[in-house]
Coordinates of C-alpha atoms and ligand atoms in Angstrom, one line a residue:
M8 CA -144.0 -58.6 84.3
F9 CA -146.7 -56.4 85.7
R10 CA -144.6 -53.4 84.7
N11 CA -144.8 -54.3 81.1
L12 CA -148.5 -55.0 81.0
C13 CA -149.6 -51.9 82.7
F14 CA -150.4 -49.4 79.9
R15 CA -149.1 -46.0 81.0
V16 CA -150.9 -43.1 79.6
Q17 CA -148.8 -40.0 80.2
S18 CA -150.0 -37.1 82.1
I19 CA -152.6 -34.6 81.0
A20 CA -149.8 -32.0 81.2
L21 CA -148.3 -33.6 78.0
L22 CA -151.5 -32.9 76.2
G23 CA -151.3 -29.2 77.1
A24 CA -147.6 -28.9 76.5
F25 CA -147.3 -30.8 73.2
G26 CA -150.7 -31.4 71.7
L27 CA -152.7 -34.6 71.2
S28 CA -150.5 -36.4 68.7
A29 CA -147.3 -35.9 70.6
A30 CA -149.0 -37.1 73.8
L31 CA -150.3 -40.2 72.0
A32 CA -146.9 -40.9 70.7
A33 CA -145.7 -41.0 74.3
Q34 CA -148.2 -43.6 75.2
T35 CA -146.3 -46.8 75.4
P36 CA -146.6 -49.8 77.6
G37 CA -144.5 -49.0 80.7
S38 CA -141.6 -46.6 80.4
L39 CA -137.8 -47.1 80.3
K40 CA -137.2 -44.9 83.3
D41 CA -139.7 -46.9 85.4
A42 CA -138.5 -50.3 84.1
Y43 CA -135.0 -49.6 85.3
K44 CA -135.8 -47.6 88.4
G45 CA -133.4 -48.5 91.1
D46 CA -131.0 -50.1 88.6
F47 CA -129.7 -47.1 86.6
L48 CA -130.9 -43.8 85.0
V49 CA -132.1 -44.0 81.4
G50 CA -131.7 -41.0 79.1
A51 CA -131.3 -39.4 75.7
A52 CA -129.2 -36.7 74.1
L53 CA -131.1 -33.6 73.0
D54 CA -130.2 -31.3 70.2
A55 CA -131.5 -27.8 69.5
A56 CA -134.9 -28.8 68.2
Q57 CA -135.8 -30.7 71.3
I58 CA -134.2 -28.1 73.7
E59 CA -136.1 -25.3 72.0
G60 CA -139.4 -27.1 72.0
K61 CA -139.5 -27.3 68.2
D62 CA -139.8 -31.1 68.2
A63 CA -142.9 -31.8 70.3
R64 CA -142.9 -35.5 69.3
A65 CA -139.4 -36.1 70.7
D66 CA -140.0 -34.0 73.7
A67 CA -143.1 -36.0 74.6
I68 CA -141.0 -39.2 74.4
V69 CA -138.2 -37.7 76.5
L70 CA -140.7 -36.7 79.3
A71 CA -142.4 -40.0 79.2
Q72 CA -139.4 -42.3 79.0
F73 CA -136.3 -40.7 80.4
N74 CA -135.0 -39.3 83.6
T75 CA -131.6 -38.0 82.4
I76 CA -130.6 -35.8 79.5
S77 CA -127.3 -35.1 77.7
P78 CA -126.6 -32.2 75.3
A79 CA -125.7 -33.5 71.8
N80 CA -124.0 -30.3 70.9
A81 CA -125.3 -27.4 73.1
L82 CA -122.3 -27.3 75.6
K83 CA -119.4 -28.0 73.2
W84 CA -116.7 -25.4 73.2
A85 CA -117.5 -24.1 69.7
R86 CA -121.1 -23.5 70.7
V87 CA -120.7 -21.9 74.1
H88 CA -117.4 -20.1 73.6
P89 CA -117.1 -19.3 69.9
K90 CA -114.7 -16.4 70.2
P91 CA -112.2 -15.2 72.8
G92 CA -114.0 -13.6 75.7
K93 CA -117.4 -14.3 74.0
Y94 CA -119.8 -16.8 75.5
R95 CA -123.2 -17.8 74.1
F96 CA -125.2 -19.6 76.7
K97 CA -128.8 -19.2 75.3
L98 CA -129.2 -22.8 74.1
A99 CA -127.3 -24.3 77.0
D100 CA -129.4 -22.3 79.5
R101 CA -132.5 -23.7 77.9
Y102 CA -131.1 -27.2 78.0
V103 CA -130.4 -27.0 81.7
A104 CA -133.7 -25.3 82.4
F105 CA -135.5 -28.2 80.6
G106 CA -133.8 -30.8 82.7
R107 CA -134.4 -28.9 86.0
E108 CA -138.0 -28.2 85.2
H109 CA -138.6 -31.9 84.7
H110 CA -136.5 -33.1 87.6
M111 CA -134.0 -34.8 85.4
F112 CA -130.4 -35.7 86.0
V113 CA -128.6 -33.2 83.8
V114 CA -125.3 -34.1 82.1
G115 CA -122.7 -31.7 80.7
H116 CA -120.9 -32.7 77.5
N117 CA -118.1 -31.8 77.2
L118 CA -115.2 -29.6 78.5
V119 CA -112.1 -30.8 76.6
W120 CA -112.2 -32.4 73.2
H121 CA -110.1 -32.2 70.0
N122 CA -113.3 -31.7 68.0
Q123 CA -115.7 -28.8 68.0
V124 CA -113.1 -26.6 69.6
P125 CA -112.3 -23.4 67.6
G126 CA -108.8 -22.9 66.2
W127 CA -108.3 -19.6 68.1
V128 CA -108.2 -21.6 71.4
F129 CA -104.7 -22.8 70.7
R130 CA -103.2 -19.6 69.2
D131 CA -102.2 -16.1 70.2
D132 CA -103.0 -12.8 68.5
K133 CA -100.3 -13.4 66.0
G134 CA -101.5 -16.9 65.1
Q135 CA -98.6 -18.6 67.0
L136 CA -99.4 -21.7 69.1
L137 CA -99.8 -20.7 72.7
T138 CA -97.4 -21.6 75.5
R139 CA -98.3 -24.3 78.0
D140 CA -99.1 -21.7 80.6
A141 CA -101.2 -19.6 78.3
L142 CA -103.3 -22.6 77.1
L143 CA -103.8 -23.8 80.7
Q144 CA -105.0 -20.4 81.6
R145 CA -107.5 -20.4 78.7
L146 CA -108.7 -23.9 79.7
K147 CA -109.1 -22.9 83.3
E148 CA -111.1 -19.8 82.4
H149 CA -113.3 -21.8 80.1
I150 CA -114.0 -24.5 82.6
Q151 CA -114.6 -22.1 85.5
T152 CA -117.0 -20.1 83.4
V153 CA -119.0 -23.0 82.0
V154 CA -119.0 -25.3 85.0
G155 CA -119.4 -22.4 87.4
R156 CA -122.5 -21.1 85.6
Y157 CA -124.3 -24.4 86.1
K158 CA -122.9 -25.2 89.5
G159 CA -125.4 -27.5 91.3
Q160 CA -127.5 -27.7 88.1
I161 CA -125.5 -30.0 85.9
Q162 CA -124.9 -33.1 88.0
S163 CA -122.3 -34.8 85.9
W164 CA -119.7 -33.5 83.5
D165 CA -117.8 -35.3 80.7
V166 CA -114.6 -33.5 81.5
V167 CA -112.3 -35.0 78.9
N168 CA -113.7 -36.6 75.8
E169 CA -111.8 -39.1 73.5
A170 CA -108.3 -38.4 74.7
L171 CA -107.1 -41.9 73.7
D172 CA -105.9 -43.4 70.4
E173 CA -106.9 -46.9 69.5
D174 CA -103.6 -48.4 70.8
G175 CA -104.3 -46.9 74.2
S176 CA -101.7 -44.1 74.0
L177 CA -102.8 -40.5 74.3
R178 CA -104.2 -38.9 71.2
Q179 CA -101.8 -36.4 69.6
S180 CA -104.2 -33.5 70.0
L181 CA -103.1 -29.9 70.4
W182 CA -104.1 -30.2 74.1
L183 CA -101.4 -32.9 74.5
K184 CA -98.8 -31.2 72.2
I185 CA -99.0 -27.8 73.9
I186 CA -99.7 -28.7 77.6
G187 CA -98.4 -32.2 77.9
P188 CA -100.2 -35.3 79.3
D189 CA -101.3 -33.5 82.5
Y190 CA -103.9 -31.5 80.6
I191 CA -106.3 -34.2 81.6
E192 CA -105.5 -33.9 85.3
K193 CA -105.7 -30.1 85.1
A194 CA -109.1 -30.2 83.4
F195 CA -110.5 -32.5 86.1
E196 CA -109.0 -30.2 88.8
Y197 CA -110.5 -27.1 87.3
A198 CA -113.9 -28.8 87.0
H199 CA -113.8 -30.0 90.6
E200 CA -112.8 -26.5 91.8
A201 CA -115.7 -25.0 89.9
D202 CA -118.3 -27.5 91.2
P203 CA -117.1 -29.8 93.9
Q204 CA -120.4 -31.7 93.9
A205 CA -120.4 -32.6 90.2
Q206 CA -119.6 -36.1 89.1
L207 CA -116.6 -36.0 86.8
T208 CA -116.3 -38.5 83.9
Y209 CA -113.7 -39.5 81.3
N210 CA -115.7 -40.4 78.2
D211 CA -114.5 -42.4 75.1
Y212 CA -115.5 -44.9 72.4
N213 CA -114.1 -48.3 71.7
L214 CA -113.1 -49.0 75.3
E215 CA -114.3 -52.5 74.7
K216 CA -111.2 -53.0 72.6
P217 CA -108.4 -54.4 74.9
A218 CA -105.6 -52.0 74.0
K219 CA -107.7 -48.9 74.3
R220 CA -109.3 -50.2 77.4
E221 CA -105.9 -50.7 79.0
G222 CA -105.0 -47.1 78.1
A223 CA -108.2 -45.9 79.9
I224 CA -107.4 -48.1 82.9
R225 CA -103.9 -46.6 83.1
L226 CA -105.4 -43.2 82.8
V227 CA -107.9 -43.8 85.6
K228 CA -105.3 -45.3 87.9
K229 CA -103.0 -42.3 87.3
L230 CA -105.8 -39.9 88.1
Q231 CA -106.7 -41.8 91.2
A232 CA -103.0 -42.0 92.4
E233 CA -102.9 -38.2 92.1
G234 CA -106.0 -37.8 94.1
I235 CA -108.0 -36.5 91.1
P236 CA -111.8 -37.0 91.7
I237 CA -112.8 -39.1 88.7
A238 CA -116.2 -40.6 89.5
S239 CA -117.0 -42.5 86.3
V240 CA -115.8 -43.7 82.9
G241 CA -118.2 -43.1 80.0
L242 CA -118.5 -45.9 77.5
Q243 CA -120.0 -44.3 74.4
N244 CA -121.3 -47.5 73.0
H245 CA -121.7 -46.4 69.4
D246 CA -122.3 -50.1 68.6
S247 CA -123.1 -52.3 65.6
L248 CA -125.3 -55.3 65.4
T249 CA -122.3 -57.5 66.2
W250 CA -119.7 -55.5 68.0
P251 CA -119.0 -55.3 70.9
S252 CA -120.1 -58.8 72.0
A253 CA -122.0 -59.1 75.3
A254 CA -118.9 -60.7 76.7
E255 CA -116.7 -57.9 75.7
E256 CA -119.1 -55.3 77.1
D257 CA -119.4 -57.2 80.3
A258 CA -115.6 -57.5 80.7
T259 CA -115.2 -53.8 80.0
I260 CA -117.7 -52.7 82.7
K261 CA -116.1 -55.1 85.2
A262 CA -112.6 -53.9 84.4
F263 CA -113.6 -50.3 85.4
A264 CA -115.7 -51.6 88.4
A265 CA -112.5 -53.1 89.7
L266 CA -111.0 -49.6 89.8
G267 CA -113.8 -48.4 92.0
V268 CA -115.3 -46.0 89.4
K269 CA -118.8 -46.1 88.1
V270 CA -119.6 -46.7 84.4
V271 CA -122.0 -44.6 82.4
V272 CA -123.1 -45.8 79.0
S273 CA -123.0 -42.4 77.6
E274 CA -124.0 -42.4 73.9
L275 CA -125.7 -45.6 73.1
D276 CA -126.9 -46.5 69.6
V277 CA -126.7 -49.5 67.3
N278 CA -125.8 -49.0 63.6
V279 CA -127.8 -51.4 61.4
L280 CA -126.2 -50.4 58.1
P281 CA -123.2 -51.9 56.4
N282 CA -120.0 -50.7 58.0
A283 CA -118.5 -48.0 55.9
N284 CA -115.1 -48.4 57.6
Q285 CA -112.9 -51.3 58.4
Q286 CA -112.8 -50.9 62.2
P287 CA -115.4 -49.8 64.6
T288 CA -115.0 -46.1 65.4
A289 CA -117.0 -43.0 66.4
D290 CA -114.4 -40.6 65.1
V291 CA -116.5 -37.7 63.8
S292 CA -113.8 -36.6 61.3
L293 CA -114.2 -39.8 59.3
R294 CA -115.9 -39.2 56.0
V295 CA -116.9 -41.9 53.4
G296 CA -118.4 -41.2 50.0
R297 CA -122.0 -42.0 49.1
N298 CA -122.6 -45.5 47.7
K299 CA -125.9 -47.2 47.2
A300 CA -124.7 -50.5 48.7
L301 CA -124.0 -48.6 52.0
N302 CA -127.6 -47.4 52.2
P303 CA -129.8 -50.5 51.7
Y304 CA -132.8 -49.7 53.8
R305 CA -134.0 -46.4 52.3
K306 CA -137.6 -47.6 52.0
G307 CA -137.8 -49.3 55.4
L308 CA -136.0 -51.8 57.7
P309 CA -136.7 -55.5 56.9
D310 CA -138.4 -57.3 59.7
S311 CA -135.4 -59.7 60.1
V312 CA -133.1 -56.8 60.8
Q313 CA -135.7 -55.2 63.1
Q314 CA -135.8 -58.4 65.1
Q315 CA -132.0 -58.6 65.1
L316 CA -131.8 -55.1 66.5
A317 CA -134.3 -56.0 69.2
R318 CA -132.3 -59.0 70.2
R319 CA -129.1 -56.9 70.2
Y320 CA -130.6 -54.3 72.5
A321 CA -131.9 -57.0 74.8
D322 CA -128.5 -58.5 75.0
L323 CA -126.8 -55.2 75.8
F324 CA -129.4 -54.3 78.5
R325 CA -129.0 -57.7 80.1
V326 CA -125.3 -56.9 80.5
F327 CA -126.0 -53.5 81.9
L328 CA -128.5 -55.0 84.3
A329 CA -126.1 -57.7 85.4
N330 CA -123.7 -54.9 86.3
R331 CA -126.2 -52.5 87.8
A332 CA -124.0 -52.0 90.9
T333 CA -121.5 -50.3 88.5
V334 CA -123.6 -48.9 85.7
A335 CA -125.1 -45.6 86.9
R336 CA -126.7 -44.4 83.7
V337 CA -127.6 -45.5 80.1
T338 CA -128.1 -42.7 77.7
F339 CA -129.2 -43.1 74.1
W340 CA -127.5 -40.7 71.6
D341 CA -130.6 -38.9 70.2
V342 CA -134.3 -39.7 70.6
T343 CA -135.8 -41.1 67.3
D344 CA -134.2 -42.7 64.3
G345 CA -134.7 -39.6 62.3
D346 CA -132.6 -37.5 64.7
S347 CA -129.6 -39.8 64.7
W348 CA -126.2 -38.5 63.8
L349 CA -125.8 -42.0 62.1
N350 CA -127.9 -40.8 59.2
N351 CA -125.1 -38.5 58.2
W352 CA -121.9 -40.2 59.5
P353 CA -119.6 -41.4 58.1
V354 CA -121.7 -41.3 54.9
K355 CA -124.0 -38.4 54.4
G356 CA -127.7 -38.9 53.7
R357 CA -128.2 -42.6 54.8
T358 CA -131.3 -44.0 56.4
N359 CA -130.3 -45.6 59.6
Y360 CA -132.4 -47.1 62.4
P361 CA -130.2 -47.1 65.4
L362 CA -132.6 -46.2 68.3
L363 CA -135.7 -47.4 70.1
F364 CA -138.2 -45.0 68.5
D365 CA -138.9 -44.8 64.7
R366 CA -139.2 -41.8 62.5
Q367 CA -142.8 -41.3 63.6
G368 CA -141.8 -41.5 67.2
K369 CA -143.4 -44.9 67.7
P370 CA -141.7 -47.5 69.9
K371 CA -139.9 -50.2 67.9
P372 CA -139.6 -53.9 68.7
A373 CA -136.2 -53.0 70.2
Y374 CA -138.1 -50.8 72.7
D375 CA -140.3 -53.7 73.8
A376 CA -137.2 -55.9 74.0
V377 CA -135.4 -53.4 76.3
L378 CA -138.5 -53.2 78.5
A379 CA -138.8 -57.0 78.7
A380 CA -135.1 -57.3 79.6
A381 CA -135.8 -55.3 82.8
D382 CA -138.0 -58.1 84.0
R383 CA -135.2 -60.5 83.9
K384 CA -133.1 -59.1 86.7
P385 CA -130.3 -61.5 87.6
Ligands
LIG13 O1 -126.3 -26.5 63.8 C1 -125.5 -26.4 62.6 C2 -126.4 -25.8 61.5 O2 -126.6 -24.5 61.8 C3 -125.6 -25.9 60.2 O3 -126.4 -25.5 59.1 C4 -125.2 -27.4 59.9 C5 -124.4 -27.6 58.6 O4 -123.6 -28.7 58.6 O5 -124.5 -27.9 60.9 C6 -125.1 -27.9 62.2 O6 -124.3 -28.3 63.2 C7 -124.0 -29.7 63.1 C8 -124.4 -30.2 64.5 O7 -124.0 -31.6 64.6 C9 -125.9 -30.1 64.8 O8 -126.6 -30.9 64.0 C10 -122.5 -29.9 62.9 O9 -122.2 -29.5 61.6 C11 -122.1 -31.3 63.1 O10 -120.7 -31.5 63.0 C12 -122.6 -31.8 64.5 O11 -122.3 -33.1 64.7 C13 -122.3 -33.6 66.0 C14 -120.9 -34.2 66.2 O12 -120.9 -34.8 67.6 C15 -119.7 -33.3 66.2 O13 -119.8 -32.4 67.2 C16 -123.4 -34.5 66.2 O14 -124.7 -33.9 66.1 C17 -123.3 -35.2 67.6 O15 -124.2 -36.2 67.7 C18 -121.9 -35.8 67.7 O16 -121.8 -36.3 69.0 C19 -120.5 -37.0 69.3 C20 -120.2 -36.8 70.8 O17 -120.1 -35.4 71.0 C21 -118.9 -37.4 71.1 N1 -118.9 -38.8 70.7 C22 -119.3 -39.1 69.4 C23 -120.6 -38.5 69.1 C24 -121.1 -38.9 67.7 O18 -120.3 -38.3 66.8

């Protein structure tokens, strides 16, 4: 309880770095990283504005509240390796420098994905699909270059992202079609060679759904049987107010714990708007047309929903805490409600409220609920 009562005024350094209003915005009772110290790391994803110091308000929150960062976009293939033989590391370098300067646990996201990967990666000079060997060579070169550049500086890599379909089978990506199912093993091997100390993660959404979870369990077991160093499974947790239930979340974490891997909650947010799609998903390619009924809180979030969100976050954190021997990190996907990708997905231009800090950078009731949940250690 003491933790939550003590009013933590962040350091004078914040005043110098970000100005008075940003420092004031970072003044909150307690801090997430302190509340969960010894349980798991707590972090946020940063995009270009925060990495480049153009969003002082969010940066002040990040420094005050979090001890780990993830790159929302800065390390995706299309960003760092847009053309054959051409790498662009400026933003990624600044991201890693930000984390190191502030002694944070720095996450790399991601090395292999079916999105945000340029078309040329899969084709030769004549536009023909590459052979298995040629694509493996390209994958190896990419991973060695990117992981090698940040060896010892990025502590954990999302090596393969979203390789599973909803039924638990492997997604029919070009990686799978050209290389075959062992593209996953190969990616982990290349990453391990490039930085043997880095913690390697398989990252996906909807692993709380039994069929998809079983697919991930099969995948982890296969990697383990082959001696591939997989350290953790990333549960993205792009959640809604009702799904997944606390029981489903708990069962999912325990299922991976039973395999001897850690769990990282890698991309947490809670959508409060009406579902625009039938089933839960975080598939970035999904697009739904604008519709007023899908954007009901343009002028503000009703208090009843604000409280529902707070209870929802408290429930989730109670589950994470109950599994603290397995859960190594909980990372929010973006910093404030205004930054969230959920304002533009799957419907463009909505006003969503999925995070702990509002559009002014002020902590919401959900923030207080997450802090309070830390006091109820099982
Ligand atoms: O930076 C460009 C800007 O220059 C351009 O004017 C603008 C026009 O659309 O696009 C900007 O890039 C956008 C980028 O986000 C930065 O805001 C891309 O179009 C947009 O596709 C991209 O979306 C990202 C999405 O992944 C696709 O890569 C989201 O920010 C990011 O939050 C989201 O993150 C994913 C995880 O990587 C994997 N799991 C799901 C999660 C949420 O979709």
